[in-house]
């Protein structure tokens, strides 16, 4: 919950804008400001104080306890120019909250946390439990000192400016500072070392009716300890549907702070396990609960089924098994938009900063290179290597990396999403990030040519036979649909556009409006509105988008407009 506190009319107006944008996330605190801040500090995870920074500092100073537990606090000035991350930049999420407030209010986010300022991910913001000397290792990263990454298992980390990277068994990596990624117990974290705990372990749990939570939790803790595994790397408890409400299991998950995931008996019965039993088969319909629930989504069985031991000598009431589930690589297919930086979406920017590996066409990489975090590995290539780039991106993701594959416009429209997804399989996570297409950017420049049904057709026959392209153009012409042509004309393909225009001319008047936009949204953008009869194809190249109207499209005050319905066309013709 986010507490909102204001003292003036201007502050209240900004407060109300935030409350409207976050209806389920905020609580407005009225009354004397001092009392409001104290109540919000005690009751909320985050605060937005629309007050002077100095006043907030004095009010919260007596309340501060520990950065791991204090709420994040953001201050917004009276005129709404700045959103200042004051307290809890990482632990309290104030840095990200300042950015959100800035987006909503048009304010400049002010973030002074060192790692954020230089683009290095905070080691305590990776979503993992972290142990060790975070401050010292973070300073080393900031100062460019050698830092070794010892990764005992593959996991999709954000870019880290480490001196060396190692897979399992990288104990020989040198450097006075170390980041160690492991789910194993570490008896003593060394000086100048940070241990990251990825959520790699799944604990399958079975229990008799009425099994005490202490017995279930004690079994889990002793099993992990005996196997040399960290409780902090447990991602979930898993069991059979019939035990979804078993109090001992439910409370054990709550105490561990992990989700309880359940699976049907039918699913679990289909999992091959080393220790099947008749007892669970008779009770819940599967020969295995603990092992099968841990293994049902794949992984390596580290600890086979173990039973609890009761001090009173009675039969065990709980079982568990432990599986290490490999970190799934992450492939984000990112659309960069038509070229202008302000048409690059916030989601696209976030994915670019999250990726440890960037794959893309060299000229597109140059557009966004300044947005990448230090340590991002860039794999760029020239024109004509689309399939190779797609394979490279998928291969890197399969290694457990966080990968961004970039394309112009929307990556799913004549771009990289299609070849990448053709290579990908369900062993990696794939995220699509939409972008503003060239057709949409051109349409916004021209007016409203896409106000009714429309279609985009590429005139490049490098991947599609011309016979297929011609059939599609003819279908669009006969259906009276607005057409946007991509890849309309190049030096080696100079006859396709005239042919396509001739097909459209069989069904549309020579006066049909045609919009021509070159380099939409880029510094050398140019556009013009002409007609189907007057367009000279020789003035068009591969950087151009050509939009041909339908029979209802009109030139209105120099803007290309296609009405949403044909009644408008009839009324206009009747008026004439």
mmCIF file with all atom_site columns, N, CA, C and O in Angstrom, residues 223-263:
data_model
loop_
_atom_site.group_PDB
_atom_site.id
_atom_site.type_symbol
_atom_site.label_atom_id
_atom_site.label_alt_id
_atom_site.label_comp_id
_atom_site.label_asym_id
_atom_site.label_entity_id
_atom_site.label_seq_id
_atom_site.pdbx_PDB_ins_code
_atom_site.Cartn_x
_atom_site.Cartn_y
_atom_site.Cartn_z
_atom_site.occupancy
_atom_site.B_iso_or_equiv
_atom_site.pdbx_formal_charge
_atom_site.auth_seq_id
_atom_site.auth_comp_id
_atom_site.auth_asym_id
_atom_site.auth_atom_id
_atom_site.pdbx_PDB_model_num
ATOM 1   N N  . UNK A 1 223 ? 15.947 -31.628 5.919  1.00 0.00 ? 223 UNK A N  1
ATOM 2   C CA . UNK A 1 223 ? 16.284 -32.232 4.629  1.00 0.00 ? 223 UNK A CA 1
ATOM 3   C C  . UNK A 1 223 ? 17.215 -31.333 3.833  1.00 0.00 ? 223 UNK A C  1
ATOM 4   O O  . UNK A 1 223 ? 18.230 -31.783 3.274  1.00 0.00 ? 223 UNK A O  1
ATOM 5   N N  . UNK A 1 224 ? 16.882 -30.057 3.759  1.00 0.00 ? 224 UNK A N  1
ATOM 6   C CA . UNK A 1 224 ? 17.734 -29.111 3.030  1.00 0.00 ? 224 UNK A CA 1
ATOM 7   C C  . UNK A 1 224 ? 19.092 -28.988 3.700  1.00 0.00 ? 224 UNK A C  1
ATOM 8   O O  . UNK A 1 224 ? 20.133 -28.980 3.023  1.00 0.00 ? 224 UNK A O  1
ATOM 9   N N  . UNK A 1 225 ? 19.108 -28.908 5.021  1.00 0.00 ? 225 UNK A N  1
ATOM 10  C CA . UNK A 1 225 ? 20.374 -28.780 5.732  1.00 0.00 ? 225 UNK A CA 1
ATOM 11  C C  . UNK A 1 225 ? 21.278 -29.972 5.508  1.00 0.00 ? 225 UNK A C  1
ATOM 12  O O  . UNK A 1 225 ? 22.489 -29.819 5.278  1.00 0.00 ? 225 UNK A O  1
ATOM 13  N N  . UNK A 1 226 ? 20.713 -31.183 5.569  1.00 0.00 ? 226 UNK A N  1
ATOM 14  C CA . UNK A 1 226 ? 21.516 -32.388 5.371  1.00 0.00 ? 226 UNK A CA 1
ATOM 15  C C  . UNK A 1 226 ? 22.071 -32.467 3.959  1.00 0.00 ? 226 UNK A C  1
ATOM 16  O O  . UNK A 1 226 ? 23.141 -33.044 3.731  1.00 0.00 ? 226 UNK A O  1
ATOM 17  N N  . UNK A 1 227 ? 21.352 -31.895 3.000  1.00 0.00 ? 227 UNK A N  1
ATOM 18  C CA . UNK A 1 227 ? 21.797 -31.921 1.609  1.00 0.00 ? 227 UNK A CA 1
ATOM 19  C C  . UNK A 1 227 ? 22.712 -30.758 1.276  1.00 0.00 ? 227 UNK A C  1
ATOM 20  O O  . UNK A 1 227 ? 23.179 -30.639 0.131  1.00 0.00 ? 227 UNK A O  1
ATOM 21  N N  . UNK A 1 228 ? 22.956 -29.880 2.240  1.00 0.00 ? 228 UNK A N  1
ATOM 22  C CA . UNK A 1 228 ? 23.817 -28.722 1.984  1.00 0.00 ? 228 UNK A CA 1
ATOM 23  C C  . UNK A 1 228 ? 23.172 -27.686 1.102  1.00 0.00 ? 228 UNK A C  1
ATOM 24  O O  . UNK A 1 228 ? 23.848 -26.999 0.325  1.00 0.00 ? 228 UNK A O  1
ATOM 25  N N  . UNK A 1 229 ? 21.847 -27.540 1.200  1.00 0.00 ? 229 UNK A N  1
ATOM 26  C CA . UNK A 1 229 ? 21.099 -26.601 0.366  1.00 0.00 ? 229 UNK A CA 1
ATOM 27  C C  . UNK A 1 229 ? 20.506 -25.486 1.219  1.00 0.00 ? 229 UNK A C  1
ATOM 28  O O  . UNK A 1 229 ? 20.148 -25.694 2.381  1.00 0.00 ? 229 UNK A O  1
ATOM 29  N N  . UNK A 1 230 ? 20.380 -24.312 0.628  1.00 0.00 ? 230 UNK A N  1
ATOM 30  C CA . UNK A 1 230 ? 19.920 -23.145 1.360  1.00 0.00 ? 230 UNK A CA 1
ATOM 31  C C  . UNK A 1 230 ? 18.401 -23.035 1.333  1.00 0.00 ? 230 UNK A C  1
ATOM 32  O O  . UNK A 1 230 ? 17.773 -23.124 0.267  1.00 0.00 ? 230 UNK A O  1
ATOM 33  N N  . UNK A 1 231 ? 17.836 -22.798 2.497  1.00 0.00 ? 231 UNK A N  1
ATOM 34  C CA . UNK A 1 231 ? 16.401 -22.572 2.609  1.00 0.00 ? 231 UNK A CA 1
ATOM 35  C C  . UNK A 1 231 ? 15.992 -21.323 1.828  1.00 0.00 ? 231 UNK A C  1
ATOM 36  O O  . UNK A 1 231 ? 14.851 -21.223 1.353  1.00 0.00 ? 231 UNK A O  1
ATOM 37  N N  . UNK A 1 232 ? 16.918 -20.384 1.653  1.00 0.00 ? 232 UNK A N  1
ATOM 38  C CA . UNK A 1 232 ? 16.607 -19.126 0.976  1.00 0.00 ? 232 UNK A CA 1
ATOM 39  C C  . UNK A 1 232 ? 16.429 -19.300 -0.529 1.00 0.00 ? 232 UNK A C  1
ATOM 40  O O  . UNK A 1 232 ? 15.960 -18.374 -1.210 1.00 0.00 ? 232 UNK A O  1
ATOM 41  N N  . UNK A 1 233 ? 16.809 -20.461 -1.065 1.00 0.00 ? 233 UNK A N  1
ATOM 42  C CA . UNK A 1 233 ? 16.638 -20.687 -2.500 1.00 0.00 ? 233 UNK A CA 1
ATOM 43  C C  . UNK A 1 233 ? 15.388 -21.500 -2.818 1.00 0.00 ? 233 UNK A C  1
ATOM 44  O O  . UNK A 1 233 ? 15.187 -21.889 -3.965 1.00 0.00 ? 233 UNK A O  1
ATOM 45  N N  . UNK A 1 234 ? 14.555 -21.748 -1.819 1.00 0.00 ? 234 UNK A N  1
ATOM 46  C CA . UNK A 1 234 ? 13.312 -22.468 -2.091 1.00 0.00 ? 234 UNK A CA 1
ATOM 47  C C  . UNK A 1 234 ? 12.353 -21.535 -2.829 1.00 0.00 ? 234 UNK A C  1
ATOM 48  O O  . UNK A 1 234 ? 12.020 -20.454 -2.349 1.00 0.00 ? 234 UNK A O  1
ATOM 49  N N  . UNK A 1 235 ? 11.929 -21.969 -4.009 1.00 0.00 ? 235 UNK A N  1
ATOM 50  C CA . UNK A 1 235 ? 11.020 -21.158 -4.824 1.00 0.00 ? 235 UNK A CA 1
ATOM 51  C C  . UNK A 1 235 ? 9.563  -21.436 -4.506 1.00 0.00 ? 235 UNK A C  1
ATOM 52  O O  . UNK A 1 235 ? 8.721  -20.530 -4.577 1.00 0.00 ? 235 UNK A O  1
ATOM 53  N N  . UNK A 1 236 ? 9.248  -22.694 -4.151 1.00 0.00 ? 236 UNK A N  1
ATOM 54  C CA . UNK A 1 236 ? 7.848  -23.046 -3.896 1.00 0.00 ? 236 UNK A CA 1
ATOM 55  C C  . UNK A 1 236 ? 7.777  -24.381 -3.175 1.00 0.00 ? 236 UNK A C  1
ATOM 56  O O  . UNK A 1 236 ? 8.715  -25.189 -3.226 1.00 0.00 ? 236 UNK A O  1
ATOM 57  N N  . UNK A 1 237 ? 6.682  -24.607 -2.493 1.00 0.00 ? 237 UNK A N  1
ATOM 58  C CA . UNK A 1 237 ? 6.312  -25.938 -2.031 1.00 0.00 ? 237 UNK A CA 1
ATOM 59  C C  . UNK A 1 237 ? 5.295  -26.477 -3.018 1.00 0.00 ? 237 UNK A C  1
ATOM 60  O O  . UNK A 1 237 ? 4.444  -25.733 -3.517 1.00 0.00 ? 237 UNK A O  1
ATOM 61  N N  . UNK A 1 238 ? 5.357  -27.775 -3.307 1.00 0.00 ? 238 UNK A N  1
ATOM 62  C CA . UNK A 1 238 ? 4.450  -28.374 -4.277 1.00 0.00 ? 238 UNK A CA 1
ATOM 63  C C  . UNK A 1 238 ? 3.834  -29.636 -3.681 1.00 0.00 ? 238 UNK A C  1
ATOM 64  O O  . UNK A 1 238 ? 4.508  -30.398 -2.965 1.00 0.00 ? 238 UNK A O  1
ATOM 65  N N  . UNK A 1 239 ? 2.560  -29.832 -3.971 1.00 0.00 ? 239 UNK A N  1
ATOM 66  C CA . UNK A 1 239 ? 1.870  -31.013 -3.454 1.00 0.00 ? 239 UNK A CA 1
ATOM 67  C C  . UNK A 1 239 ? 0.707  -31.362 -4.374 1.00 0.00 ? 239 UNK A C  1
ATOM 68  O O  . UNK A 1 239 ? 0.515  -30.739 -5.429 1.00 0.00 ? 239 UNK A O  1
ATOM 69  N N  . UNK A 1 240 ? -0.089 -32.345 -3.976 1.00 0.00 ? 240 UNK A N  1
ATOM 70  C CA . UNK A 1 240 ? -1.233 -32.787 -4.760 1.00 0.00 ? 240 UNK A CA 1
ATOM 71  C C  . UNK A 1 240 ? -2.445 -31.925 -4.417 1.00 0.00 ? 240 UNK A C  1
ATOM 72  O O  . UNK A 1 240 ? -2.559 -31.369 -3.315 1.00 0.00 ? 240 UNK A O  1
ATOM 73  N N  . UNK A 1 241 ? -3.376 -31.774 -5.368 1.00 0.00 ? 241 UNK A N  1
ATOM 74  C CA . UNK A 1 241 ? -4.560 -30.936 -5.160 1.00 0.00 ? 241 UNK A CA 1
ATOM 75  C C  . UNK A 1 241 ? -5.308 -31.294 -3.878 1.00 0.00 ? 241 UNK A C  1
ATOM 76  O O  . UNK A 1 241 ? -5.825 -30.413 -3.183 1.00 0.00 ? 241 UNK A O  1
ATOM 77  N N  . UNK A 1 242 ? -5.362 -32.595 -3.576 1.00 0.00 ? 242 UNK A N  1
ATOM 78  C CA . UNK A 1 242 ? -6.132 -33.040 -2.409 1.00 0.00 ? 242 UNK A CA 1
ATOM 79  C C  . UNK A 1 242 ? -5.569 -32.480 -1.111 1.00 0.00 ? 242 UNK A C  1
ATOM 80  O O  . UNK A 1 242 ? -6.262 -32.461 -0.080 1.00 0.00 ? 242 UNK A O  1
ATOM 81  N N  . UNK A 1 243 ? -4.319 -31.990 -1.131 1.00 0.00 ? 243 UNK A N  1
ATOM 82  C CA . UNK A 1 243 ? -3.695 -31.447 0.072  1.00 0.00 ? 243 UNK A CA 1
ATOM 83  C C  . UNK A 1 243 ? -3.583 -29.918 0.018  1.00 0.00 ? 243 UNK A C  1
ATOM 84  O O  . UNK A 1 243 ? -2.861 -29.314 0.806  1.00 0.00 ? 243 UNK A O  1
ATOM 85  N N  . UNK A 1 244 ? -4.320 -29.308 -0.909 1.00 0.00 ? 244 UNK A N  1
ATOM 86  C CA . UNK A 1 244 ? -4.223 -27.852 -1.071 1.00 0.00 ? 244 UNK A CA 1
ATOM 87  C C  . UNK A 1 244 ? -4.624 -27.102 0.182  1.00 0.00 ? 244 UNK A C  1
ATOM 88  O O  . UNK A 1 244 ? -4.151 -25.978 0.425  1.00 0.00 ? 244 UNK A O  1
ATOM 89  N N  . UNK A 1 245 ? -5.511 -27.676 0.992  1.00 0.00 ? 245 UNK A N  1
ATOM 90  C CA . UNK A 1 245 ? -5.984 -27.008 2.203  1.00 0.00 ? 245 UNK A CA 1
ATOM 91  C C  . UNK A 1 245 ? -5.463 -27.658 3.484  1.00 0.00 ? 245 UNK A C  1
ATOM 92  O O  . UNK A 1 245 ? -5.968 -27.368 4.577  1.00 0.00 ? 245 UNK A O  1
ATOM 93  N N  . UNK A 1 246 ? -4.489 -28.539 3.360  1.00 0.00 ? 246 UNK A N  1
ATOM 94  C CA . UNK A 1 246 ? -3.954 -29.199 4.547  1.00 0.00 ? 246 UNK A CA 1
ATOM 95  C C  . UNK A 1 246 ? -3.232 -28.155 5.407  1.00 0.00 ? 246 UNK A C  1
ATOM 96  O O  . UNK A 1 246 ? -2.226 -27.562 4.988  1.00 0.00 ? 246 UNK A O  1
ATOM 97  N N  . UNK A 1 247 ? -3.718 -27.880 6.618  1.00 0.00 ? 247 UNK A N  1
ATOM 98  C CA . UNK A 1 247 ? -3.182 -26.762 7.403  1.00 0.00 ? 247 UNK A CA 1
ATOM 99  C C  . UNK A 1 247 ? -1.679 -26.805 7.617  1.00 0.00 ? 247 UNK A C  1
ATOM 100 O O  . UNK A 1 247 ? -1.013 -25.767 7.540  1.00 0.00 ? 247 UNK A O  1
ATOM 101 N N  . UNK A 1 248 ? -1.123 -27.983 7.899  1.00 0.00 ? 248 UNK A N  1
ATOM 102 C CA . UNK A 1 248 ? 0.314  -28.060 8.146  1.00 0.00 ? 248 UNK A CA 1
ATOM 103 C C  . UNK A 1 248 ? 1.139  -27.657 6.944  1.00 0.00 ? 248 UNK A C  1
ATOM 104 O O  . UNK A 1 248 ? 2.176  -26.988 7.073  1.00 0.00 ? 248 UNK A O  1
ATOM 105 N N  . UNK A 1 249 ? 0.695  -28.030 5.743  1.00 0.00 ? 249 UNK A N  1
ATOM 106 C CA . UNK A 1 249 ? 1.417  -27.673 4.514  1.00 0.00 ? 249 UNK A CA 1
ATOM 107 C C  . UNK A 1 249 ? 1.212  -26.194 4.199  1.00 0.00 ? 249 UNK A C  1
ATOM 108 O O  . UNK A 1 249 ? 2.162  -25.478 3.851  1.00 0.00 ? 249 UNK A O  1
ATOM 109 N N  . UNK A 1 250 ? -0.022 -25.735 4.312  1.00 0.00 ? 250 UNK A N  1
ATOM 110 C CA . UNK A 1 250 ? -0.330 -24.335 4.004  1.00 0.00 ? 250 UNK A CA 1
ATOM 111 C C  . UNK A 1 250 ? 0.467  -23.396 4.902  1.00 0.00 ? 250 UNK A C  1
ATOM 112 O O  . UNK A 1 250 ? 1.080  -22.428 4.439  1.00 0.00 ? 250 UNK A O  1
ATOM 113 N N  . UNK A 1 251 ? 0.490  -23.694 6.199  1.00 0.00 ? 251 UNK A N  1
ATOM 114 C CA . UNK A 1 251 ? 1.202  -22.815 7.125  1.00 0.00 ? 251 UNK A CA 1
ATOM 115 C C  . UNK A 1 251 ? 2.710  -22.902 6.935  1.00 0.00 ? 251 UNK A C  1
ATOM 116 O O  . UNK A 1 251 ? 3.429  -21.905 7.093  1.00 0.00 ? 251 UNK A O  1
ATOM 117 N N  . UNK A 1 252 ? 3.211  -24.071 6.557  1.00 0.00 ? 252 UNK A N  1
ATOM 118 C CA . UNK A 1 252 ? 4.654  -24.194 6.294  1.00 0.00 ? 252 UNK A CA 1
ATOM 119 C C  . UNK A 1 252 ? 5.059  -23.276 5.147  1.00 0.00 ? 252 UNK A C  1
ATOM 120 O O  . UNK A 1 252 ? 6.101  -22.595 5.207  1.00 0.00 ? 252 UNK A O  1
ATOM 121 N N  . UNK A 1 253 ? 4.251  -23.243 4.085  1.00 0.00 ? 253 UNK A N  1
ATOM 122 C CA . UNK A 1 253 ? 4.543  -22.351 2.957  1.00 0.00 ? 253 UNK A CA 1
ATOM 123 C C  . UNK A 1 253 ? 4.490  -20.894 3.397  1.00 0.00 ? 253 UNK A C  1
ATOM 124 O O  . UNK A 1 253 ? 5.332  -20.079 2.997  1.00 0.00 ? 253 UNK A O  1
ATOM 125 N N  . UNK A 1 254 ? 3.504  -20.566 4.230  1.00 0.00 ? 254 UNK A N  1
ATOM 126 C CA . UNK A 1 254 ? 3.389  -19.185 4.705  1.00 0.00 ? 254 UNK A CA 1
ATOM 127 C C  . UNK A 1 254 ? 4.599  -18.791 5.540  1.00 0.00 ? 254 UNK A C  1
ATOM 128 O O  . UNK A 1 254 ? 5.129  -17.684 5.406  1.00 0.00 ? 254 UNK A O  1
ATOM 129 N N  . UNK A 1 255 ? 5.055  -19.671 6.407  1.00 0.00 ? 255 UNK A N  1
ATOM 130 C CA . UNK A 1 255 ? 6.214  -19.348 7.248  1.00 0.00 ? 255 UNK A CA 1
ATOM 131 C C  . UNK A 1 255 ? 7.486  -19.188 6.416  1.00 0.00 ? 255 UNK A C  1
ATOM 132 O O  . UNK A 1 255 ? 8.359  -18.373 6.736  1.00 0.00 ? 255 UNK A O  1
ATOM 133 N N  . UNK A 1 256 ? 7.587  -19.980 5.353  1.00 0.00 ? 256 UNK A N  1
ATOM 134 C CA . UNK A 1 256 ? 8.761  -19.872 4.476  1.00 0.00 ? 256 UNK A CA 1
ATOM 135 C C  . UNK A 1 256 ? 8.648  -18.694 3.525  1.00 0.00 ? 256 UNK A C  1
ATOM 136 O O  . UNK A 1 256 ? 9.638  -18.297 2.896  1.00 0.00 ? 256 UNK A O  1
ATOM 137 N N  . UNK A 1 257 ? 7.438  -18.145 3.384  1.00 0.00 ? 257 UNK A N  1
ATOM 138 C CA . UNK A 1 257 ? 7.235  -17.015 2.480  1.00 0.00 ? 257 UNK A CA 1
ATOM 139 C C  . UNK A 1 257 ? 7.290  -17.399 1.020  1.00 0.00 ? 257 UNK A C  1
ATOM 140 O O  . UNK A 1 257 ? 7.727  -16.613 0.175  1.00 0.00 ? 257 UNK A O  1
ATOM 141 N N  . UNK A 1 258 ? 6.844  -18.638 0.703  1.00 0.00 ? 258 UNK A N  1
ATOM 142 C CA . UNK A 1 258 ? 6.859  -19.107 -0.689 1.00 0.00 ? 258 UNK A CA 1
ATOM 143 C C  . UNK A 1 258 ? 5.459  -19.582 -1.058 1.00 0.00 ? 258 UNK A C  1
ATOM 144 O O  . UNK A 1 258 ? 4.654  -19.934 -0.189 1.00 0.00 ? 258 UNK A O  1
ATOM 145 N N  . UNK A 1 259 ? 5.146  -19.605 -2.358 1.00 0.00 ? 259 UNK A N  1
ATOM 146 C CA . UNK A 1 259 ? 3.822  -20.076 -2.764 1.00 0.00 ? 259 UNK A CA 1
ATOM 147 C C  . UNK A 1 259 ? 3.681  -21.582 -2.595 1.00 0.00 ? 259 UNK A C  1
ATOM 148 O O  . UNK A 1 259 ? 4.666  -22.324 -2.653 1.00 0.00 ? 259 UNK A O  1
ATOM 149 N N  . UNK A 1 260 ? 2.449  -22.024 -2.389 1.00 0.00 ? 260 UNK A N  1
ATOM 150 C CA . UNK A 1 260 ? 2.118  -23.442 -2.390 1.00 0.00 ? 260 UNK A CA 1
ATOM 151 C C  . UNK A 1 260 ? 1.463  -23.741 -3.731 1.00 0.00 ? 260 UNK A C  1
ATOM 152 O O  . UNK A 1 260 ? 0.411  -23.190 -4.060 1.00 0.00 ? 260 UNK A O  1
ATOM 153 N N  . UNK A 1 261 ? 2.085  -24.608 -4.514 1.00 0.00 ? 261 UNK A N  1
ATOM 154 C CA . UNK A 1 261 ? 1.598  -24.955 -5.851 1.00 0.00 ? 261 UNK A CA 1
ATOM 155 C C  . UNK A 1 261 ? 1.064  -26.379 -5.812 1.00 0.00 ? 261 UNK A C  1
ATOM 156 O O  . UNK A 1 261 ? 1.731  -27.286 -5.290 1.00 0.00 ? 261 UNK A O  1
ATOM 157 N N  . UNK A 1 262 ? -0.127 -26.589 -6.351 1.00 0.00 ? 262 UNK A N  1
ATOM 158 C CA . UNK A 1 262 ? -0.731 -27.922 -6.313 1.00 0.00 ? 262 UNK A CA 1
ATOM 159 C C  . UNK A 1 262 ? -0.948 -28.452 -7.727 1.00 0.00 ? 262 UNK A C  1
ATOM 160 O O  . UNK A 1 262 ? -1.130 -27.691 -8.671 1.00 0.00 ? 262 UNK A O  1
ATOM 161 N N  . UNK A 1 263 ? -0.943 -29.787 -7.834 1.00 0.00 ? 263 UNK A N  1
ATOM 162 C CA . UNK A 1 263 ? -1.123 -30.464 -9.112 1.00 0.00 ? 263 UNK A CA 1
ATOM 163 C C  . UNK A 1 263 ? -2.130 -31.598 -8.926 1.00 0.00 ? 263 UNK A C  1
ATOM 164 O O  . UNK A 1 263 ? -2.269 -32.154 -7.834 1.00 0.00 ? 263 UNK A O  1
#
